[in-house]
Short mmCIF file of C-alpha atoms and ligand atoms in Angstrom, two decimals:
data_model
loop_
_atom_site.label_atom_id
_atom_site.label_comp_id
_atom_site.label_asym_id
_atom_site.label_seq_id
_atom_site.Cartn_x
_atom_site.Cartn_y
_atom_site.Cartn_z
CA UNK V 1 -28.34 150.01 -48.69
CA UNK V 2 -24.94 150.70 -48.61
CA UNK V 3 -23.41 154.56 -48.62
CA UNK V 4 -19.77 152.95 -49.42
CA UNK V 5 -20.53 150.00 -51.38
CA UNK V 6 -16.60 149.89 -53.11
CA UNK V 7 -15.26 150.92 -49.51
CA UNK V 8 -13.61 147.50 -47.42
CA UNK V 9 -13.27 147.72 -43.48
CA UNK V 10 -9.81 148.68 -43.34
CA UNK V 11 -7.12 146.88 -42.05
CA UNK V 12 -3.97 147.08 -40.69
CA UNK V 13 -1.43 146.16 -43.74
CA UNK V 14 2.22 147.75 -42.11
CA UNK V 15 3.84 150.10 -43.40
CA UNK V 16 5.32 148.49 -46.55
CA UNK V 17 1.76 148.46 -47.95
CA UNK V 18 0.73 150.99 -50.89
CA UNK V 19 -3.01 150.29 -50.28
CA UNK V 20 -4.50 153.68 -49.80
CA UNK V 21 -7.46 151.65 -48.02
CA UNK V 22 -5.34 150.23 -45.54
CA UNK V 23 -3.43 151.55 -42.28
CA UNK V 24 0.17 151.18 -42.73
CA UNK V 25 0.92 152.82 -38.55
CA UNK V 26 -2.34 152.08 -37.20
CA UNK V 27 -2.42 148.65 -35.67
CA UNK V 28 -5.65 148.90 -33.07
CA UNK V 29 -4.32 146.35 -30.85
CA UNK V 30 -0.46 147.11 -30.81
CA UNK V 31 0.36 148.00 -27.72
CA UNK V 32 2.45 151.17 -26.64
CA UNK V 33 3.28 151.80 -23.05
CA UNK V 34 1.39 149.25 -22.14
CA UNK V 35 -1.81 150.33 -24.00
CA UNK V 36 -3.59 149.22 -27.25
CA UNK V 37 -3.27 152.00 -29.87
CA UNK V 38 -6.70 151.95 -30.31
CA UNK V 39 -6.88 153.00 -26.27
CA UNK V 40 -4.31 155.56 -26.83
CA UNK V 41 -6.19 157.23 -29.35
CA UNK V 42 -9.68 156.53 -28.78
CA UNK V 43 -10.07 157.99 -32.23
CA UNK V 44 -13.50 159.84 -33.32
CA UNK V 45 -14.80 161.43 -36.55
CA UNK V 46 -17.17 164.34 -36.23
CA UNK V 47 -20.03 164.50 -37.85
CA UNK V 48 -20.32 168.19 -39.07
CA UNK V 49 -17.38 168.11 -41.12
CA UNK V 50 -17.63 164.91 -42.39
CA UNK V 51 -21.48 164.22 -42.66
CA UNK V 52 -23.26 168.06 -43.37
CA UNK V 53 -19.78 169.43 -45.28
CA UNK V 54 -20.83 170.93 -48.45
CA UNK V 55 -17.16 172.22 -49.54
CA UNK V 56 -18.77 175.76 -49.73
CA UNK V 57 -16.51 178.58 -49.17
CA UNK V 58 -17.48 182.19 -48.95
CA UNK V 59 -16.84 182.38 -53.19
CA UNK V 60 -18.78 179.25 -54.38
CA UNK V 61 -21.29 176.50 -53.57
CA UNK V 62 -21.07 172.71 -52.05
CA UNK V 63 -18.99 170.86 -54.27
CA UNK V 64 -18.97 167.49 -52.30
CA UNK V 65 -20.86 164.47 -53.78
CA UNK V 66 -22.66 162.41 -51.22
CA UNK V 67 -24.64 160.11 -53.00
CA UNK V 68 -26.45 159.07 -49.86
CA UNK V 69 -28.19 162.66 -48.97
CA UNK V 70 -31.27 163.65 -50.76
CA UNK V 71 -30.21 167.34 -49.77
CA UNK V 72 -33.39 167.95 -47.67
CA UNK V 73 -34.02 169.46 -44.51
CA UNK V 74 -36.24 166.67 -43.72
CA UNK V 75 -35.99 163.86 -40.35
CA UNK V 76 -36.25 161.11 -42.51
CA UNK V 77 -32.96 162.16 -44.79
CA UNK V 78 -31.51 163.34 -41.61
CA UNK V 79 -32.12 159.89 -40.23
CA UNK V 80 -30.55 158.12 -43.31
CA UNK V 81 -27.42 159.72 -43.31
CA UNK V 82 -26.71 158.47 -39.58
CA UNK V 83 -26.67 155.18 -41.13
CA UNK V 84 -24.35 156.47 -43.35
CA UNK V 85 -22.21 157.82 -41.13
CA UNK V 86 -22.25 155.08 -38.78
CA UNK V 87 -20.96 152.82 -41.98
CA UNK V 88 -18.26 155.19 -42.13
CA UNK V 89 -17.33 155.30 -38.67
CA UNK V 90 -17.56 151.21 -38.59
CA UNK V 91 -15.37 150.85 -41.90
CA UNK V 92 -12.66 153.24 -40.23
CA UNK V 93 -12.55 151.25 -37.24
CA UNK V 94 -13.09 154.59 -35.20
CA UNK V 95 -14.88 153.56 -31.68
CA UNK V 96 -16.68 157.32 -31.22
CA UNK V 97 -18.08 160.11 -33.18
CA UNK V 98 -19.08 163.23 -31.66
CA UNK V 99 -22.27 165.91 -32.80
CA UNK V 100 -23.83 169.21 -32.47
CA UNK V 101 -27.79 168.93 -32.19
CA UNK V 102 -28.17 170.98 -35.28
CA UNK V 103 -25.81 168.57 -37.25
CA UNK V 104 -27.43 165.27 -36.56
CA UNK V 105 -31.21 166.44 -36.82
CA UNK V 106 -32.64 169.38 -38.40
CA UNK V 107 -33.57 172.81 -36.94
CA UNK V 108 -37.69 173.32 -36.68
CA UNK V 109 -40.14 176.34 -36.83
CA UNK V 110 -39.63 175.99 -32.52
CA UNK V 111 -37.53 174.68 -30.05
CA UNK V 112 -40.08 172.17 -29.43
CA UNK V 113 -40.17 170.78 -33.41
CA UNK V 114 -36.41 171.01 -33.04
CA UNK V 115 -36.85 168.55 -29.69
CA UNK V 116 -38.45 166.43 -31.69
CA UNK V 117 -36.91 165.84 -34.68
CA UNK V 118 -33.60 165.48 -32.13
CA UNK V 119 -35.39 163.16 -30.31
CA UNK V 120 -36.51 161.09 -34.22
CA UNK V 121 -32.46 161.24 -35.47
CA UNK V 122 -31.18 160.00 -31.59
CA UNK V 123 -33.60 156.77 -32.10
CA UNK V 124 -31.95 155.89 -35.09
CA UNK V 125 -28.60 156.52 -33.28
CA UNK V 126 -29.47 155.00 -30.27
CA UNK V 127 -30.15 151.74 -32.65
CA UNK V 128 -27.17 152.34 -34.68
CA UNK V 129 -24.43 152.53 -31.55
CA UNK V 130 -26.05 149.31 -30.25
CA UNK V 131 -25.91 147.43 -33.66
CA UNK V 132 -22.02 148.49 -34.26
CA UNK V 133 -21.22 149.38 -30.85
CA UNK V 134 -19.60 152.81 -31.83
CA UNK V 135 -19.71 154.88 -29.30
CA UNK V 136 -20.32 159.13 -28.51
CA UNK V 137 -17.24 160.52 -27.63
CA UNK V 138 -19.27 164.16 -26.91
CA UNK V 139 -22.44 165.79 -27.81
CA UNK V 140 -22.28 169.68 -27.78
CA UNK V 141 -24.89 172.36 -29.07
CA UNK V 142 -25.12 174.73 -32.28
CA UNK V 143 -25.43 178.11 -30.53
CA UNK V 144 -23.67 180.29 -33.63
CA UNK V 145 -25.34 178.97 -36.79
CA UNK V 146 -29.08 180.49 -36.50
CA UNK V 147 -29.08 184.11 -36.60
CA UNK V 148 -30.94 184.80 -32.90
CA UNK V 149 -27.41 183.96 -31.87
CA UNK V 150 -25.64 186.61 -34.01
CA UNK V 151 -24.37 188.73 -30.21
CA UNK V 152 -23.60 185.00 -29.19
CA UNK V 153 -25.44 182.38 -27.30
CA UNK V 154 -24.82 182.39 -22.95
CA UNK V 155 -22.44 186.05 -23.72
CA UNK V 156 -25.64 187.58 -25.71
CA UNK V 157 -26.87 191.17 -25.16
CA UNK V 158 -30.49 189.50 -25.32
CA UNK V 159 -31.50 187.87 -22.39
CA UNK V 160 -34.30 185.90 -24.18
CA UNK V 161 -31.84 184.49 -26.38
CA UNK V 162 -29.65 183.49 -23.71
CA UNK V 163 -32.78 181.21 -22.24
CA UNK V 164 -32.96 179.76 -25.83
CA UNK V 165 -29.45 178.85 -25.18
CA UNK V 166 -29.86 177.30 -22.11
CA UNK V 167 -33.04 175.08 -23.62
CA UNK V 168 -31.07 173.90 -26.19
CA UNK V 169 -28.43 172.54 -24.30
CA UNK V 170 -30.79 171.32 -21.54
CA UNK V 171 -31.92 169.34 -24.41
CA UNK V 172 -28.27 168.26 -25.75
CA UNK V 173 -27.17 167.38 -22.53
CA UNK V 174 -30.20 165.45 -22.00
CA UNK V 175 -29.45 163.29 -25.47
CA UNK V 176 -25.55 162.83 -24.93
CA UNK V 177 -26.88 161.27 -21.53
CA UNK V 178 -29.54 159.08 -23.70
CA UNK V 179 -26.47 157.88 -25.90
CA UNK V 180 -24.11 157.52 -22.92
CA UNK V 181 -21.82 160.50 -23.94
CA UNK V 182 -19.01 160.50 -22.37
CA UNK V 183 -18.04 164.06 -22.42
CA UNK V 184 -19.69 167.37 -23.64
CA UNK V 185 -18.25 170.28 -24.94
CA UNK V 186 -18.82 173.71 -24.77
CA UNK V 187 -17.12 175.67 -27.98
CA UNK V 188 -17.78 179.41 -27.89
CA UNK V 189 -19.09 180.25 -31.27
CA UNK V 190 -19.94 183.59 -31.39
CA UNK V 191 -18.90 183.89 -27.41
CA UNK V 192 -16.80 187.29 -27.89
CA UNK V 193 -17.40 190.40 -29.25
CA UNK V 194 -16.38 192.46 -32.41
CA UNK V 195 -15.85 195.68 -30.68
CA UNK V 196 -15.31 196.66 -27.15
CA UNK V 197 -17.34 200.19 -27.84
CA UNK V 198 -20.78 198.60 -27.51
CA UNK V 199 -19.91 195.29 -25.35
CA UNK V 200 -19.98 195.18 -21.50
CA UNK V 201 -17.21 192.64 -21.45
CA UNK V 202 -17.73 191.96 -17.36
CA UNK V 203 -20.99 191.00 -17.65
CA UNK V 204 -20.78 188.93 -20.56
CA UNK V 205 -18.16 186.83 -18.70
CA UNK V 206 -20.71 186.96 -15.44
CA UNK V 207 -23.17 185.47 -17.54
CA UNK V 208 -20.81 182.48 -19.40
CA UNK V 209 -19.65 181.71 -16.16
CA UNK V 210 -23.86 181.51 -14.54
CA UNK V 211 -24.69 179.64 -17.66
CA UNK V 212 -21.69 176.57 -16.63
CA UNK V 213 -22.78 176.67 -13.70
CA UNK V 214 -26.58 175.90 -14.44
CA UNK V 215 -25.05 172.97 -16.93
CA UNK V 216 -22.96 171.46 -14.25
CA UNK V 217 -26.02 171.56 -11.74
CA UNK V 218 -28.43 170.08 -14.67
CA UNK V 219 -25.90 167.39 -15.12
CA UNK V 220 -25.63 166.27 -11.60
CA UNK V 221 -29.83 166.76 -11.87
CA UNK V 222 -29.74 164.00 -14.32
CA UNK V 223 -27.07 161.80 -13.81
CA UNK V 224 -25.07 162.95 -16.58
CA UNK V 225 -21.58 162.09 -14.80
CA UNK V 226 -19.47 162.82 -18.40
CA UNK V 227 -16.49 165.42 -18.50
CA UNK V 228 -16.98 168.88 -19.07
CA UNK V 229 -14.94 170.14 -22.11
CA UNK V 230 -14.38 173.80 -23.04
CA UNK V 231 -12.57 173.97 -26.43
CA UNK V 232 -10.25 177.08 -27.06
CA UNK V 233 -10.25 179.75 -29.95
CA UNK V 234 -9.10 182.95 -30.27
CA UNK V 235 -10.74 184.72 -33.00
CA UNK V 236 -13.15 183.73 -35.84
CA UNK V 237 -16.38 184.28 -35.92
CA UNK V 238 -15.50 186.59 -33.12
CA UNK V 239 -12.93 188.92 -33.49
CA UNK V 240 -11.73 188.07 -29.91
CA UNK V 241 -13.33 185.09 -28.01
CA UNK V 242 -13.28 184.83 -24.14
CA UNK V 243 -11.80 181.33 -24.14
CA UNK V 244 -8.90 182.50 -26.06
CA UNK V 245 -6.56 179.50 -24.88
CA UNK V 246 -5.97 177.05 -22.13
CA UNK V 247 -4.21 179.60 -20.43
CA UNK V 248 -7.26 181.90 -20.51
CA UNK V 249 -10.02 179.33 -20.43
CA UNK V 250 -8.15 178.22 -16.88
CA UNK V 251 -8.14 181.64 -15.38
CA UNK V 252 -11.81 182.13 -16.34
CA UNK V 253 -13.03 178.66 -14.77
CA UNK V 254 -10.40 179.43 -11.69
CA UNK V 255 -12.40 182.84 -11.02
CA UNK V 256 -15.50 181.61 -11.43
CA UNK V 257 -15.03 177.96 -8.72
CA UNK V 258 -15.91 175.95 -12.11
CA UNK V 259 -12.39 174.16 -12.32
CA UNK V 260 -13.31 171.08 -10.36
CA UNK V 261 -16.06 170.68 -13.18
CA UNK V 262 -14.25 171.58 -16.37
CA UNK V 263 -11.24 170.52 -18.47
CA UNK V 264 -10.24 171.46 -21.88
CA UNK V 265 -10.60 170.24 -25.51
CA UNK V 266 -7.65 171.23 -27.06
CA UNK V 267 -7.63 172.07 -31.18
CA UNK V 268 -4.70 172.13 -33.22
CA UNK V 269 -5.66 174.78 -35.61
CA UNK V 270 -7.51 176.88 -32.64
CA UNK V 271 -3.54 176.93 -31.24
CA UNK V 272 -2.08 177.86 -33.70
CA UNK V 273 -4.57 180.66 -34.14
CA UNK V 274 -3.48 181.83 -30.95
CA UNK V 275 -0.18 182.25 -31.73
CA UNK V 276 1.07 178.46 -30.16
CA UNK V 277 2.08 175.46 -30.78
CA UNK V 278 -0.32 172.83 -30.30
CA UNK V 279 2.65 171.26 -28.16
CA UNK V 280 2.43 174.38 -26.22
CA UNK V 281 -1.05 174.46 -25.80
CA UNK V 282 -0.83 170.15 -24.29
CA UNK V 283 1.97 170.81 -21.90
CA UNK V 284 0.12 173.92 -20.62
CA UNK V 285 -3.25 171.99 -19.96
CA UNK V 286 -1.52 168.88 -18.78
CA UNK V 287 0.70 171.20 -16.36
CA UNK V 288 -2.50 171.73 -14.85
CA UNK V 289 -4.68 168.56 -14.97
CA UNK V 290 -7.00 169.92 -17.19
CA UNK V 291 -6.04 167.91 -20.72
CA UNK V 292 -9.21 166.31 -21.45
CA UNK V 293 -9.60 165.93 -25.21
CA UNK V 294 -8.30 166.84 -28.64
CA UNK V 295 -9.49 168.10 -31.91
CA UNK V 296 -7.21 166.77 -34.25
CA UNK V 297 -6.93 168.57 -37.26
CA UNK V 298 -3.75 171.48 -38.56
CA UNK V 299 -3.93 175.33 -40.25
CA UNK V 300 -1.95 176.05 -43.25
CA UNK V 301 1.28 177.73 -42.85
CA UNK V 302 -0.18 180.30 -45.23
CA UNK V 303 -3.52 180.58 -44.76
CA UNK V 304 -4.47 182.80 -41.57
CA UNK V 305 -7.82 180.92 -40.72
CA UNK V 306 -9.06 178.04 -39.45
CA UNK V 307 -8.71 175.91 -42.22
CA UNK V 308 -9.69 172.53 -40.12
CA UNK V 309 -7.07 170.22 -42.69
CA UNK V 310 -6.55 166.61 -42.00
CA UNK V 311 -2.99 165.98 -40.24
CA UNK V 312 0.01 164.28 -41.69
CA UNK V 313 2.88 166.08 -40.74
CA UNK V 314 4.95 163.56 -38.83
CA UNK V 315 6.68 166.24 -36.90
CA UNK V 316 3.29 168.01 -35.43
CA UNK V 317 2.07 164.63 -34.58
CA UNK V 318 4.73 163.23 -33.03
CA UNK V 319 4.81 166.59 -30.43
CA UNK V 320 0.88 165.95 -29.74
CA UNK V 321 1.72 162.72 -29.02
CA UNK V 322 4.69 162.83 -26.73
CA UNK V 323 3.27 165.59 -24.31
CA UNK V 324 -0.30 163.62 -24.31
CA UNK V 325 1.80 160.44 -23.05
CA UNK V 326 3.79 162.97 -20.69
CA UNK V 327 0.85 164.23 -19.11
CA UNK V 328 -0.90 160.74 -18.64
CA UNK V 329 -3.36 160.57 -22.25
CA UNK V 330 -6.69 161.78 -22.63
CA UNK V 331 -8.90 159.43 -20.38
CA UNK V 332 -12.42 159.91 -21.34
CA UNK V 333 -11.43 162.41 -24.04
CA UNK V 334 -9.61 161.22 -27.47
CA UNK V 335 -8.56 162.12 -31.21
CA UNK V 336 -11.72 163.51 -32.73
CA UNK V 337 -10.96 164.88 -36.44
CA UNK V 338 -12.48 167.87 -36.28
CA UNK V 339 -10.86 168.04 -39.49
CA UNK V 340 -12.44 168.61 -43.04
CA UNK V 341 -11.55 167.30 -46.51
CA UNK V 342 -10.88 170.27 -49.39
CA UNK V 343 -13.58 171.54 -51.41
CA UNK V 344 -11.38 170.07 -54.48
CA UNK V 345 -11.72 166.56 -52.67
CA UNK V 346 -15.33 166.14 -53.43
CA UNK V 347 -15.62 162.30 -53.92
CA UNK V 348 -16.74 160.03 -50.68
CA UNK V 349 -14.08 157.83 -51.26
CA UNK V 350 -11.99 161.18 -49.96
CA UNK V 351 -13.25 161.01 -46.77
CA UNK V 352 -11.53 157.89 -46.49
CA UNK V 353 -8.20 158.50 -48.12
CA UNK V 354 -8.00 161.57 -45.44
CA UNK V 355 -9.09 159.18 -42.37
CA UNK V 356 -6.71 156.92 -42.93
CA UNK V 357 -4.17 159.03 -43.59
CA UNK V 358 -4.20 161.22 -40.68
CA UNK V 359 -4.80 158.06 -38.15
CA UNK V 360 -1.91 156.28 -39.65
CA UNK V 361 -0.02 159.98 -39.45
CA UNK V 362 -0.94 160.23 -35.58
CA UNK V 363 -0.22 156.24 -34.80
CA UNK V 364 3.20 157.06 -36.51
CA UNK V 365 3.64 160.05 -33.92
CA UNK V 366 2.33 158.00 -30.86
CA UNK V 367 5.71 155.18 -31.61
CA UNK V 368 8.29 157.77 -32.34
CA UNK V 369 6.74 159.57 -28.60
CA UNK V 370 7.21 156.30 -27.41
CA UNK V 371 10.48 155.74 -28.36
CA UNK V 372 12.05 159.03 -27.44
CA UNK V 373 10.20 158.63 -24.23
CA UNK V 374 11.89 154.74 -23.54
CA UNK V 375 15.49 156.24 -24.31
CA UNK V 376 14.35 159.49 -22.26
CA UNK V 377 15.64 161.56 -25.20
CA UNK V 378 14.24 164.89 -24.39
CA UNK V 379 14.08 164.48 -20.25
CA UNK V 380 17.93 163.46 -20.71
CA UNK V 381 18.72 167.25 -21.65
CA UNK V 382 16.00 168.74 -19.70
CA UNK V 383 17.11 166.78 -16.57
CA UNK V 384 20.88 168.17 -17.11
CA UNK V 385 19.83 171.83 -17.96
CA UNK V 386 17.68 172.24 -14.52
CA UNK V 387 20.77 170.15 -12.58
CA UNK V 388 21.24 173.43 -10.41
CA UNK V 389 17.63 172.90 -8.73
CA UNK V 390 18.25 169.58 -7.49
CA UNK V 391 20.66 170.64 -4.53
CA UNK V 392 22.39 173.40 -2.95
CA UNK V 393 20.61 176.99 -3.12
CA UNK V 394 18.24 175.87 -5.99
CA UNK V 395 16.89 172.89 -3.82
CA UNK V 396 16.76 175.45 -1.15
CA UNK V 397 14.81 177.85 -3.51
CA UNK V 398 12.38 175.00 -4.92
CA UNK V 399 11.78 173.55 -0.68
CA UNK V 400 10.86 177.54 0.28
CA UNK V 401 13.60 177.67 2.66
CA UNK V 402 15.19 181.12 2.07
CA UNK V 403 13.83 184.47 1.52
CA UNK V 404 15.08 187.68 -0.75
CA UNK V 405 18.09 188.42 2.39
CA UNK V 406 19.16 185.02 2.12
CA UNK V 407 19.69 185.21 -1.32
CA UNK V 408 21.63 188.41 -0.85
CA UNK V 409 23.90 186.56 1.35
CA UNK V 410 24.69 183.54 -0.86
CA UNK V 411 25.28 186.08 -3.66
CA UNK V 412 27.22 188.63 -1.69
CA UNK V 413 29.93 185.65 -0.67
CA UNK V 414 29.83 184.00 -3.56
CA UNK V 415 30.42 187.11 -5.99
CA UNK V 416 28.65 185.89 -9.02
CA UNK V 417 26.26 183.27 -10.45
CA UNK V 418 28.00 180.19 -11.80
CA UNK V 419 28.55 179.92 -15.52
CA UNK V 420 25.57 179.63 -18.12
CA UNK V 421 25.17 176.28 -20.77
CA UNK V 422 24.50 175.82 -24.26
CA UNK V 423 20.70 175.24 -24.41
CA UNK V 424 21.33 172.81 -27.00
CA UNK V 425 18.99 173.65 -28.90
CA UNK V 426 20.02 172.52 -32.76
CA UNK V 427 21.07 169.35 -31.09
CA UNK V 428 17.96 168.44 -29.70
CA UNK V 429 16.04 169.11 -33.09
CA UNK V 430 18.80 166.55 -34.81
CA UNK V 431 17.68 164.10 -32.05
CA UNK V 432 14.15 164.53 -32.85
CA UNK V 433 14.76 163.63 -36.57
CA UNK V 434 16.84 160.43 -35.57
CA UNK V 435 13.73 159.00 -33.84
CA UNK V 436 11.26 159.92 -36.40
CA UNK V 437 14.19 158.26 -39.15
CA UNK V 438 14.39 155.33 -37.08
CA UNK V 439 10.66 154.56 -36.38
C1 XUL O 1 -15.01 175.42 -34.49
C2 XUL O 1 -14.90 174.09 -33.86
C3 XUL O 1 -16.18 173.44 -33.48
C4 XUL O 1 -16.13 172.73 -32.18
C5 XUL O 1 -17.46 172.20 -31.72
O1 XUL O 1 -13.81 175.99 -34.86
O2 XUL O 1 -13.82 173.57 -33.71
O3 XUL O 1 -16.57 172.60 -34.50
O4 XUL O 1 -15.23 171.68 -32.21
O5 XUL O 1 -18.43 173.17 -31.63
CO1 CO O 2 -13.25 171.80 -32.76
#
């Protein structure tokens, strides 16, 4: 039975359609750089927003309509809604979808029930990603939802709970192998703490970093050869979470000899959070080989939370997109909307309107990147403004050929530093706009 009986396949219409059902910027085999779009992207949906999202907010109940859940806890609803979902993901055209164990199957009275019932749902997936050939993007575990992980899951207080922790994403690793995952990410959920007073930050970051290192050696232990993925986030549920941002996550797996086994899974909103740019956040991660995946989705300008919206701000997307081509794209990572629709958008044909929307929003981005990229629009100013490091004492600076006295001579016989120039800055912004009004 069909979940989204009035809901076509869409299709690629350009962008003088009006069909709301139809990509107007997404073309899946256009190719850009000398890749399809749909390689660029590798887009994914998630299934927590978009399959177990009620609309509840911390004022009122669910208000979403999803004809195809019975509302139970039970395997056998839990197994019909991944036939939902994979109807979704096939009528979007999106190649992946991505899952934490708690999301796809539901919790039991013990880990081992929960095994189980894991085990019941990933049959019906397995079946599903053969029949459609969608495929997992990442798999990653619920450690913040059940209350034994209210002091967090791998940074608990509790040392039992921690071994919980570990089981459950022995298990999770165990079925993104199964469904040939090809990442899995670690988010830190309640991995922080609320107030220094009673937390023993040093050895809460001892034991994150023990606990990576027991998944990396589990992986190799089973074959699983997918990419590590840490995803940053500052604050919320935690008042102050340890992987903060890339900056932070990359000092933590640098200290700890876990960089070789970890890159990052970069979210829009979580950036912002942190006080960055999401363009910020890329270019940092990229600087430092460790861009591995996205979670597409943008805050409100207004709203201080992690309001997980659906993307279609040409301007954010085209930035995303030209320092993702800069830095090489996303390899076995892509564009998973981690991105839910408003609790006032309670109708499943919403989940499609917002889809569509935001893929056509980012394929938009990816040509205006593209574009800037071909006429070297940006590197054309950046080139100029660095001009004084490609010879004389700069060169000499950048090659490690002179020391603090050397420098004391140039300067001393030279008097003064050559004259400063305009940074440009409006300028470039007015080039910006002429790309995204020509594309
Ligand atoms: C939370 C968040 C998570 C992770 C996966 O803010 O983004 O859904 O993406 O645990
Ligand atoms: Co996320």
């Amino acid at each position: 039975m069909s979940a989204f009986p009035e809901i076509p396949t869409i299709q690629y219409e350009g962008p003088q359609s009006d069909n709301p059902l139809a990509f107007r910027w997404y073309n899946p085999e256009e190719v850009i750089e000398g890749k399809t779009m749909k390689d660029h992207f590798r887009f994914s949906i998630v299934y927590w927003h978009t399959f177990r999202g009620t609309g509840s907010d911390p004022f009122g109940p669910g208000t979403a309509v999803r004809p195809w859940d019975d509302g139970t806890e039970s395997v056998e609803n839990a197994q019909n809604r991944a036939r939902a979902a994979f109807e979704l993901f096939e009528k979007l055209q999106a190649p992946y979808y991505a899952f934490h164990d708690r999301d796809v199957a539901p919790e039991g009275n013990s880990l081992k029930e929960s095994n189980a019932h894991f085990d019941a749902v990933a049959d019906v997936l397995a079946e599903e990603q053969q029949r459609s050939g969608v495929k997992l993007l990442w798999g990653t575990a619920n450690m913040f939802s059940n209350p034994r992980f209210m002091h967090g899951a791998a940074t608990t207080c509790n040392a039992d709970v921690f071994a919980f922790a570990a089981a459950q994403v022995k298990k999770a690793l165990e079925v993104t192998h199964r469904l040939g995952g090809e990442n899995y990410v670690f988010w830190g959920g309640r991995e922080g703490y609320q107030n220094l007073y009673n937390t023993d930050m040093k050895r809460e970051l001892d034991h994150l970093a023990k606990f990576f290192h027991m998944a990396v050696d589990y992986a190799k232990e089973i074959g699983f050869t997918g990419q590590f993925l840490i995803e940053p986030k500052p604050k919320e549920p935690t008042k102050h979470q340890y992987d903060s941002d890339a900056a932070a996550c990359l000092n933590f797996l640098r200290a700890y000899d876990l960089t070789d086994h970890f890159k990052l899974n970069l979210e829009t909103n979580h950036a912002t959070l942190a006080g960055h740019t999401m363009m910020h956040e890329l270019d940092y991660a990229g600087a430092q080989g460790a861009l591995g995946s996205i979670d597409a989705n943008t805050g409100d300008l207004l709203l201080g939370w992690d309001t997980d919206q659906f993307a279609t701000d040409y301007y954010l997307t085209t930035q995303m997109m030209y320092y993702i081509l800069k830095h090489g794209g996303l390899g076995s990572g892509g564009v998973n909307f981690d991105a839910k629709v408003r609790r006032e958008s309670f109708e499943p044909i919403d989940l499609f309107y917002a889809h569509v929307g935001s893929m056509d929003a980012y394929a938009k981005g990816l040509k205006i990147a593209a574009a800037m990229r071909a006429d070297n629009a940006l590197e054309n100013y950046i080139n100029d403004r660095y001009s004084s490091w490609d010879s004389g004492i700069g060169a000499k600076i950048e090659a490690g050929e002179v020391n603090f006295a050397d420098l004391e001579t140039y300067m001393l016989e030279k008097g003064d530093a050559d004259e400063n120039q305009s940074g440009r800055q409006e300028l470039i912004e007015s080039v910006v706009n002429r790309y995204i009004d020509r594309v």
